mmCIF file of C-alpha atoms in Angstrom:
data_model
loop_
_atom_site.group_PDB
_atom_site.id
_atom_site.type_symbol
_atom_site.label_atom_id
_atom_site.label_comp_id
_atom_site.label_asym_id
_atom_site.label_seq_id
_atom_site.Cartn_x
_atom_site.Cartn_y
_atom_site.Cartn_z
ATOM 1 C CA MET A 1 -20.013 19.033 23.540
ATOM 2 C CA LYS A 2 -17.100 21.288 23.695
ATOM 3 C CA ARG A 3 -19.255 24.216 22.467
ATOM 4 C CA LEU A 4 -22.080 23.470 25.128
ATOM 5 C CA ILE A 5 -19.266 23.520 27.843
ATOM 6 C CA LEU A 6 -18.014 26.943 26.615
ATOM 7 C CA PHE A 7 -21.411 28.339 26.742
ATOM 8 C CA LEU A 8 -22.174 26.841 30.241
ATOM 9 C CA ILE A 9 -18.758 28.546 31.252
ATOM 10 C CA ALA A 10 -19.788 31.878 29.734
ATOM 11 C CA LEU A 11 -23.391 32.033 30.764
ATOM 12 C CA PRO A 12 -22.819 33.307 34.474
ATOM 13 C CA PHE A 13 -20.784 36.205 32.848
ATOM 14 C CA VAL A 14 -23.428 37.120 30.613
ATOM 15 C CA GLY A 15 -25.909 37.294 33.173
ATOM 16 C CA ALA A 16 -23.771 39.232 35.395
ATOM 17 C CA GLY A 17 -23.343 41.734 32.571
ATOM 18 C CA ALA A 18 -27.371 41.950 32.153
ATOM 19 C CA ALA A 19 -27.652 42.416 35.967
ATOM 20 C CA SER A 20 -25.068 45.269 36.007
ATOM 21 C CA ALA A 21 -27.176 47.633 33.916
ATOM 22 C CA GLN A 22 -29.215 49.531 36.444
ATOM 23 C CA THR A 23 -32.904 50.656 35.558
ATOM 24 C CA ILE A 24 -33.749 54.149 36.894
ATOM 25 C CA GLY A 25 -37.174 55.921 36.597
ATOM 26 C CA PHE A 26 -37.336 59.379 35.195
ATOM 27 C CA ALA A 27 -40.608 60.999 36.053
ATOM 28 C CA THR A 28 -41.941 63.693 33.740
ATOM 29 C CA LEU A 29 -45.056 65.594 32.353
ATOM 30 C CA PRO A 30 -47.566 64.030 29.799
ATOM 31 C CA PRO A 31 -46.940 63.856 26.339
ATOM 32 C CA GLY A 32 -47.496 67.109 24.440
ATOM 33 C CA ALA A 33 -45.540 69.083 27.362
ATOM 34 C CA ILE A 34 -42.170 69.943 26.217
ATOM 35 C CA ASN A 35 -40.749 68.600 29.412
ATOM 36 C CA ASN A 36 -41.662 64.943 28.123
ATOM 37 C CA VAL A 37 -39.626 65.230 24.923
ATOM 38 C CA GLN A 38 -36.714 66.702 26.856
ATOM 39 C CA ALA A 39 -36.812 63.922 29.212
ATOM 40 C CA GLN A 40 -36.907 61.404 26.379
ATOM 41 C CA VAL A 41 -33.845 62.917 24.595
ATOM 42 C CA ILE A 42 -32.191 63.103 27.816
ATOM 43 C CA ALA A 43 -32.701 59.618 28.742
ATOM 44 C CA LYS A 44 -31.648 58.405 25.266
ATOM 45 C CA VAL A 45 -28.189 60.257 25.595
ATOM 46 C CA VAL A 46 -27.751 58.772 28.891
ATOM 47 C CA GLN A 47 -28.478 55.281 27.640
ATOM 48 C CA ALA A 48 -26.014 55.642 24.847
ATOM 49 C CA HIS A 49 -23.105 56.494 27.027
ATOM 50 C CA THR A 50 -23.640 54.634 30.304
ATOM 51 C CA ASP A 51 -24.965 51.112 31.409
ATOM 52 C CA LEU A 52 -27.735 52.974 33.091
ATOM 53 C CA LYS A 53 -31.117 51.971 31.609
ATOM 54 C CA VAL A 54 -33.488 54.741 31.806
ATOM 55 C CA ARG A 55 -37.212 54.291 31.967
ATOM 56 C CA VAL A 56 -39.426 57.771 31.343
ATOM 57 C CA THR A 57 -42.757 57.690 32.790
ATOM 58 C CA PRO A 58 -45.380 60.476 32.486
ATOM 59 C CA TYR A 59 -47.204 61.919 35.704
ATOM 60 C CA ARG A 60 -50.307 64.014 35.781
ATOM 61 C CA GLY A 61 -48.449 66.990 36.863
ATOM 62 C CA GLY A 62 -45.476 68.717 38.224
ATOM 63 C CA GLY A 63 -46.728 67.825 41.793
ATOM 64 C CA ALA A 64 -47.074 64.190 41.071
ATOM 65 C CA VAL A 65 -43.551 64.059 39.527
ATOM 66 C CA ALA A 66 -41.812 65.862 42.650
ATOM 67 C CA ALA A 67 -43.753 63.292 44.791
ATOM 68 C CA ALA A 68 -42.638 60.481 42.948
ATOM 69 C CA VAL A 69 -38.995 61.232 43.270
ATOM 70 C CA ASN A 70 -39.365 62.340 46.799
ATOM 71 C CA SER A 71 -41.115 59.125 47.786
ATOM 72 C CA LYS A 72 -38.561 56.987 45.881
ATOM 73 C CA ARG A 73 -40.657 55.777 43.237
ATOM 74 C CA ALA A 74 -38.573 57.517 40.688
ATOM 75 C CA GLU A 75 -35.042 58.354 40.695
ATOM 76 C CA ILE A 76 -35.121 61.350 38.469
ATOM 77 C CA GLY A 77 -37.663 64.297 37.875
ATOM 78 C CA ILE A 78 -37.608 67.401 35.442
ATOM 79 C CA SER A 79 -39.309 70.679 36.315
ATOM 80 C CA ASP A 80 -38.330 74.429 37.016
ATOM 81 C CA ALA A 81 -36.170 75.539 39.707
ATOM 82 C CA VAL A 82 -39.103 77.449 41.513
ATOM 83 C CA GLU A 83 -41.302 74.297 41.838
ATOM 84 C CA ILE A 84 -38.421 72.302 43.483
ATOM 85 C CA THR A 85 -37.910 75.258 45.955
ATOM 86 C CA ASP A 86 -41.332 75.215 46.818
ATOM 87 C CA ALA A 87 -41.678 71.521 47.010
ATOM 88 C CA LEU A 88 -38.396 71.227 49.122
ATOM 89 C CA THR A 89 -39.429 73.870 51.622
ATOM 90 C CA GLY A 90 -42.990 72.813 51.846
ATOM 91 C CA THR A 91 -44.169 76.328 50.893
ATOM 92 C CA HIS A 92 -46.711 77.980 48.480
ATOM 93 C CA ARG A 93 -48.887 75.072 47.012
ATOM 94 C CA PHE A 94 -46.809 72.325 48.954
ATOM 95 C CA LYS A 95 -47.583 74.354 52.125
ATOM 96 C CA ASP A 96 -46.952 71.985 54.913
ATOM 97 C CA ARG A 97 -46.082 69.045 52.531
ATOM 98 C CA PRO A 98 -42.267 69.489 52.423
ATOM 99 C CA HIS A 99 -40.413 66.989 50.089
ATOM 100 C CA PRO A 100 -37.264 66.904 51.776
ATOM 101 C CA ASN A 101 -35.701 63.968 49.445
ATOM 102 C CA LEU A 102 -35.100 66.507 46.441
ATOM 103 C CA ARG A 103 -31.730 67.306 45.172
ATOM 104 C CA VAL A 104 -30.544 68.970 41.937
ATOM 105 C CA ALA A 105 -28.345 66.928 39.300
ATOM 106 C CA PHE A 106 -27.835 69.778 36.613
ATOM 107 C CA ARG A 107 -29.351 73.044 35.439
ATOM 108 C CA VAL A 108 -30.503 72.311 31.583
ATOM 109 C CA LEU A 109 -31.309 75.539 30.251
ATOM 110 C CA SER A 110 -33.283 78.865 30.759
ATOM 111 C CA PHE A 111 -36.955 78.099 29.870
ATOM 112 C CA PRO A 112 -39.006 80.727 28.177
ATOM 113 C CA ILE A 113 -42.772 81.007 28.943
ATOM 114 C CA SER A 114 -45.576 83.398 28.261
ATOM 115 C CA ILE A 115 -49.089 83.653 27.017
ATOM 116 C CA PHE A 116 -50.256 83.048 23.594
ATOM 117 C CA VAL A 117 -53.301 84.613 21.560
ATOM 118 C CA ARG A 118 -54.417 84.156 18.093
ATOM 119 C CA THR A 119 -52.536 86.137 15.517
ATOM 120 C CA ASP A 120 -55.479 88.292 14.684
ATOM 121 C CA SER A 121 -56.540 88.822 18.356
ATOM 122 C CA PRO A 122 -56.980 92.381 19.707
ATOM 123 C CA ILE A 123 -54.979 91.606 22.877
ATOM 124 C CA LYS A 124 -51.827 92.975 22.188
ATOM 125 C CA THR A 125 -49.990 93.092 25.625
ATOM 126 C CA MET A 126 -50.356 91.656 29.109
ATOM 127 C CA LYS A 127 -52.660 94.587 30.336
ATOM 128 C CA ASP A 128 -55.153 93.522 27.632
ATOM 129 C CA MET A 129 -55.954 90.274 29.446
ATOM 130 C CA LYS A 130 -57.844 91.962 32.036
ATOM 131 C CA GLY A 131 -61.246 90.452 31.952
ATOM 132 C CA LYS A 132 -60.412 88.085 29.110
ATOM 133 C CA LYS A 133 -61.140 84.449 29.140
ATOM 134 C CA PHE A 134 -58.110 82.381 30.352
ATOM 135 C CA GLY A 135 -57.301 79.228 32.266
ATOM 136 C CA THR A 136 -57.577 78.862 35.779
ATOM 137 C CA ARG A 137 -57.140 76.398 38.768
ATOM 138 C CA TRP A 138 -54.896 73.989 36.961
ATOM 139 C CA SER A 139 -55.818 70.991 39.566
ATOM 140 C CA ALA A 140 -53.624 68.818 37.869
ATOM 141 C CA PHE A 141 -50.605 71.094 37.242
ATOM 142 C CA PRO A 142 -50.734 73.850 39.925
ATOM 143 C CA ASN A 143 -47.361 75.094 39.193
ATOM 144 C CA MET A 144 -49.046 77.239 36.336
ATOM 145 C CA ILE A 145 -50.609 79.430 38.847
ATOM 146 C CA PRO A 146 -47.319 81.320 39.731
ATOM 147 C CA LEU A 147 -45.852 80.934 36.358
ATOM 148 C CA MET A 148 -49.169 82.924 35.038
ATOM 149 C CA ASN A 149 -49.333 85.269 38.241
ATOM 150 C CA GLY A 150 -45.616 86.099 37.332
ATOM 151 C CA LEU A 151 -46.356 87.006 33.609
ATOM 152 C CA LEU A 152 -49.334 89.085 34.613
ATOM 153 C CA ALA A 153 -47.581 90.608 37.508
ATOM 154 C CA THR A 154 -45.672 92.441 34.889
ATOM 155 C CA ALA A 155 -48.862 94.324 34.097
ATOM 156 C CA GLY A 156 -49.934 94.759 37.531
ATOM 157 C CA LEU A 157 -52.441 91.920 36.974
ATOM 158 C CA SER A 158 -53.036 88.456 38.428
ATOM 159 C CA LEU A 159 -55.249 85.655 37.783
ATOM 160 C CA LYS A 160 -58.017 87.457 39.639
ATOM 161 C CA ASP A 161 -58.168 89.907 36.976
ATOM 162 C CA VAL A 162 -59.050 87.598 34.499
ATOM 163 C CA GLU A 163 -62.445 85.698 33.617
ATOM 164 C CA GLY A 164 -61.534 82.215 34.677
ATOM 165 C CA VAL A 165 -62.141 78.916 32.697
ATOM 166 C CA PRO A 166 -61.234 76.186 35.061
ATOM 167 C CA THR A 167 -58.839 73.567 33.686
ATOM 168 C CA ALA A 168 -56.856 70.739 34.604
ATOM 169 C CA ASN A 169 -53.612 71.066 33.116
ATOM 170 C CA ILE A 170 -51.462 72.690 30.285
ATOM 171 C CA ILE A 171 -52.469 70.412 27.535
ATOM 172 C CA ARG A 172 -56.358 70.874 28.615
ATOM 173 C CA GLY A 173 -55.755 74.672 28.783
ATOM 174 C CA ALA A 174 -54.260 74.663 25.379
ATOM 175 C CA ASN A 175 -57.142 72.451 23.961
ATOM 176 C CA ASP A 176 -59.797 74.913 25.682
ATOM 177 C CA PHE A 177 -58.184 77.647 23.714
ATOM 178 C CA LYS A 178 -58.063 75.686 20.360
ATOM 179 C CA ALA A 179 -61.827 75.032 20.927
ATOM 180 C CA GLY A 180 -62.797 78.574 21.607
ATOM 181 C CA LYS A 181 -63.261 78.454 25.137
ATOM 182 C CA SER A 182 -60.471 80.804 26.278
ATOM 183 C CA ASP A 183 -59.049 83.945 24.669
ATOM 184 C CA ALA A 184 -55.464 82.898 25.580
ATOM 185 C CA PHE A 185 -53.357 80.218 26.859
ATOM 186 C CA GLY A 186 -50.180 79.966 28.722
ATOM 187 C CA PHE A 187 -47.349 77.654 27.539
ATOM 188 C CA ALA A 188 -43.799 77.223 27.349
ATOM 189 C CA ILE A 189 -42.418 78.617 24.113
ATOM 190 C CA GLY A 190 -41.219 75.752 21.798
ATOM 191 C CA ALA A 191 -43.352 72.986 23.207
ATOM 192 C CA PRO A 192 -45.034 70.673 20.643
ATOM 193 C CA LYS A 193 -48.537 71.574 21.628
ATOM 194 C CA VAL A 194 -47.808 75.202 20.904
ATOM 195 C CA ALA A 195 -47.113 74.051 17.091
ATOM 196 C CA GLU A 196 -50.084 71.989 17.108
ATOM 197 C CA VAL A 197 -52.306 74.837 18.055
ATOM 198 C CA ASN A 198 -50.808 77.098 15.914
ATOM 199 C CA SER A 199 -51.556 74.964 13.131
ATOM 200 C CA ALA A 200 -55.068 74.413 14.258
ATOM 201 C CA VAL A 201 -56.225 78.037 14.607
ATOM 202 C CA GLY A 202 -54.232 79.696 12.012
ATOM 203 C CA GLY A 203 -51.443 81.317 14.096
ATOM 204 C CA VAL A 204 -50.712 82.303 17.627
ATOM 205 C CA ARG A 205 -48.863 85.265 18.933
ATOM 206 C CA VAL A 206 -46.800 85.705 22.135
ATOM 207 C CA LEU A 207 -47.682 88.432 24.381
ATOM 208 C CA PRO A 208 -44.478 90.456 25.508
ATOM 209 C CA ILE A 209 -44.058 91.016 29.369
ATOM 210 C CA ASP A 210 -43.630 94.606 30.595
ATOM 211 C CA ASN A 211 -39.595 94.837 30.842
ATOM 212 C CA SER A 212 -39.623 97.849 32.854
ATOM 213 C CA PRO A 213 -37.575 97.653 36.325
ATOM 214 C CA ALA A 214 -41.244 98.149 37.955
ATOM 215 C CA GLY A 215 -42.535 95.289 35.795
ATOM 216 C CA ILE A 216 -39.788 93.120 36.681
ATOM 217 C CA ALA A 217 -40.189 94.035 40.459
ATOM 218 C CA ARG A 218 -43.498 92.787 40.314
ATOM 219 C CA MET A 219 -42.682 89.526 38.480
ATOM 220 C CA LYS A 220 -39.898 88.681 41.135
ATOM 221 C CA ALA A 221 -42.274 89.462 43.859
ATOM 222 C CA VAL A 222 -44.345 86.351 42.700
ATOM 223 C CA ARG A 223 -41.159 84.132 42.736
ATOM 224 C CA SER A 224 -37.810 85.424 43.075
ATOM 225 C CA ASP A 225 -36.159 83.205 40.589
ATOM 226 C CA TYR A 226 -38.087 84.466 37.659
ATOM 227 C CA PHE A 227 -36.160 86.693 35.240
ATOM 228 C CA PRO A 228 -36.658 88.506 31.852
ATOM 229 C CA MET A 229 -35.529 86.564 28.586
ATOM 230 C CA LEU A 230 -35.501 88.444 25.013
ATOM 231 C CA LEU A 231 -36.302 85.989 22.227
ATOM 232 C CA LYS A 232 -36.035 86.745 18.651
ATOM 233 C CA PRO A 233 -38.085 85.046 15.717
ATOM 234 C CA HIS A 234 -36.820 81.565 15.195
ATOM 235 C CA PRO A 235 -38.447 78.328 13.534
ATOM 236 C CA ARG A 236 -38.883 76.664 17.018
ATOM 237 C CA PHE A 237 -40.122 79.719 18.656
ATOM 238 C CA VAL A 238 -43.806 79.495 17.080
ATOM 239 C CA GLY A 239 -45.678 82.630 18.173
ATOM 240 C CA VAL A 240 -42.548 84.894 18.305
ATOM 241 C CA LEU A 241 -43.107 87.055 15.245
ATOM 242 C CA GLU A 242 -40.634 90.016 16.319
ATOM 243 C CA PRO A 243 -37.963 90.262 19.227
ATOM 244 C CA THR A 244 -40.017 89.997 22.464
ATOM 245 C CA TRP A 245 -39.451 89.905 26.204
ATOM 246 C CA VAL A 246 -40.988 87.188 27.999
ATOM 247 C CA MET A 247 -40.390 85.334 31.448
ATOM 248 C CA GLY A 248 -37.890 82.755 32.106
ATOM 249 C CA THR A 249 -37.252 80.274 34.555
ATOM 250 C CA ASP A 250 -34.508 77.481 35.074
ATOM 251 C CA LEU A 251 -35.300 74.106 33.933
ATOM 252 C CA VAL A 252 -33.640 71.498 36.056
ATOM 253 C CA ILE A 253 -33.074 67.849 36.519
ATOM 254 C CA TYR A 254 -33.448 66.672 39.829
ATOM 255 C CA CYS A 255 -33.177 63.397 41.759
ATOM 256 C CA GLY A 256 -33.838 62.000 45.193
ATOM 257 C CA ALA A 257 -31.296 62.061 47.732
ATOM 258 C CA HIS A 258 -31.660 58.308 48.112
ATOM 259 C CA VAL A 259 -30.292 57.774 44.473
ATOM 260 C CA PRO A 260 -26.582 56.272 44.520
ATOM 261 C CA ASP A 261 -23.796 58.605 43.859
ATOM 262 C CA ASP A 262 -22.260 56.779 41.242
ATOM 263 C CA VAL A 263 -25.773 56.692 39.411
ATOM 264 C CA ILE A 264 -25.840 60.510 39.437
ATOM 265 C CA TYR A 265 -22.390 60.922 38.659
ATOM 266 C CA LYS A 266 -22.935 58.878 35.661
ATOM 267 C CA PHE A 267 -25.864 60.605 34.467
ATOM 268 C CA VAL A 268 -24.316 64.037 34.823
ATOM 269 C CA LYS A 269 -20.968 62.871 33.075
ATOM 270 C CA ALA A 270 -23.026 61.456 29.909
ATOM 271 C CA VAL A 271 -25.018 64.675 29.444
ATOM 272 C CA HIS A 272 -22.205 67.177 29.881
ATOM 273 C CA PRO A 273 -20.084 66.755 26.512
ATOM 274 C CA ASN A 274 -23.101 65.850 24.335
ATOM 275 C CA LYS A 275 -25.031 69.208 23.782
ATOM 276 C CA LYS A 276 -24.835 68.161 19.893
ATOM 277 C CA GLU A 277 -26.783 64.921 20.516
ATOM 278 C CA LEU A 278 -29.214 66.678 22.774
ATOM 279 C CA ALA A 279 -29.996 69.339 20.167
ATOM 280 C CA GLN A 280 -30.360 66.820 17.475
ATOM 281 C CA GLY A 281 -32.973 65.442 19.651
ATOM 282 C CA HIS A 282 -34.894 68.471 20.329
ATOM 283 C CA PRO A 283 -33.812 72.301 19.238
ATOM 284 C CA SER A 284 -34.317 73.399 22.882
ATOM 285 C CA PHE A 285 -31.302 72.022 23.897
ATOM 286 C CA ASN A 286 -29.346 74.563 21.706
ATOM 287 C CA GLY A 287 -29.866 76.517 25.133
ATOM 288 C CA PHE A 288 -27.859 74.028 27.157
ATOM 289 C CA GLN A 289 -24.599 75.411 28.808
ATOM 290 C CA PRO A 290 -22.461 72.841 29.919
ATOM 291 C CA LYS A 291 -20.155 75.216 31.801
ATOM 292 C CA ASN A 292 -23.352 76.408 33.882
ATOM 293 C CA MET A 293 -24.924 73.102 34.647
ATOM 294 C CA ASN A 294 -24.400 73.777 38.301
ATOM 295 C CA LYS A 295 -25.850 77.458 38.638
ATOM 296 C CA GLN A 296 -26.335 78.107 42.330
ATOM 297 C CA PHE A 297 -30.049 78.272 43.857
ATOM 298 C CA ALA A 298 -30.963 80.194 46.745
ATOM 299 C CA THR A 299 -32.214 76.818 48.519
ATOM 300 C CA VAL A 300 -31.975 73.578 46.766
ATOM 301 C CA LYS A 301 -28.898 71.738 46.957
ATOM 302 C CA TYR A 302 -26.919 69.410 44.492
ATOM 303 C CA HIS A 303 -26.771 65.839 45.085
ATOM 304 C CA PRO A 304 -23.259 64.550 45.987
ATOM 305 C CA GLY A 305 -22.886 62.558 42.905
ATOM 306 C CA ALA A 306 -23.207 65.585 40.746
ATOM 307 C CA ILE A 307 -20.738 67.524 42.690
ATOM 308 C CA LYS A 308 -18.390 64.645 42.345
ATOM 309 C CA PHE A 309 -18.487 65.233 38.582
ATOM 310 C CA TYR A 310 -18.379 68.938 38.535
ATOM 311 C CA LYS A 311 -15.120 68.976 40.964
ATOM 312 C CA GLU A 312 -13.602 66.353 38.445
ATOM 313 C CA ALA A 313 -14.567 68.629 35.490
ATOM 314 C CA GLY A 314 -13.173 71.692 36.889
ATOM 315 C CA ILE A 315 -16.420 73.723 36.965
ATOM 316 C CA GLN A 316 -17.649 75.596 39.814
ATOM 317 C CA GLN A 317 -18.877 73.381 42.476
ATOM 318 C CA GLY A 318 -22.644 72.767 43.249
ATOM 319 C CA LYS A 319 -23.593 73.314 46.847
#
């Protein structure tokens, strides 16, 4: 009887503890995309160091991820800074459909992007892509359009100069290449899908961008936040066979303005000191720079909860 009484007394407190663990939705791209893996890793670290429960949910593309966060169906999203700027301002593919509810939580890392061909392909440079079979449209992932135009622009080309192979998303585009339907495919360097394709076709190779001032100017004319990155051969950089200049963009974790300040504060605080855990989850996080989590962007603003942490940590304040 005494044990029963003690159990009944303790029960409300157990229930209160369970109820205090808040569940938040983390929207990301489908499995196979590197963003999906990165979201899973970040969620694991946050759950290990806070009382937050993070539910990672895949969506068809970056536009669907942004829409989920903007409409409050998810609290957190992951994408590149360029796409968030377009969504926030209602420009380019988000024309007349602004997503004003989006805020940045933190910058993760510089994200390398390029076009891949078979190792033995006669295509050696971006200029050689003219007239080649290559993915277009990306109906479920339109962010590939500026990304690919940015890469091709370094050689004075655009998607209008290739033989278009309509595809739905980055995974389908990679599968089309694997099946021999296209001569090249665009993808993030270091993504699991690239390693899969590399094994399936007997090797892939990254095409370099034209890193001349004129080439970079053409790239930035597509989106001003794109920048050149020099990659050296590394096991995680499948397809980088020698020091190669590729295009970079900033990967960011963003959130809805509706998310309580304390939730974003906990989220950012949990990630900041745990680069080692992140890198154990996926090697791309070796590029994570805790002191530069709040890199300033031209348009997008930081969530107040994130700014609170940056002030507390003594690093440059987000805006």
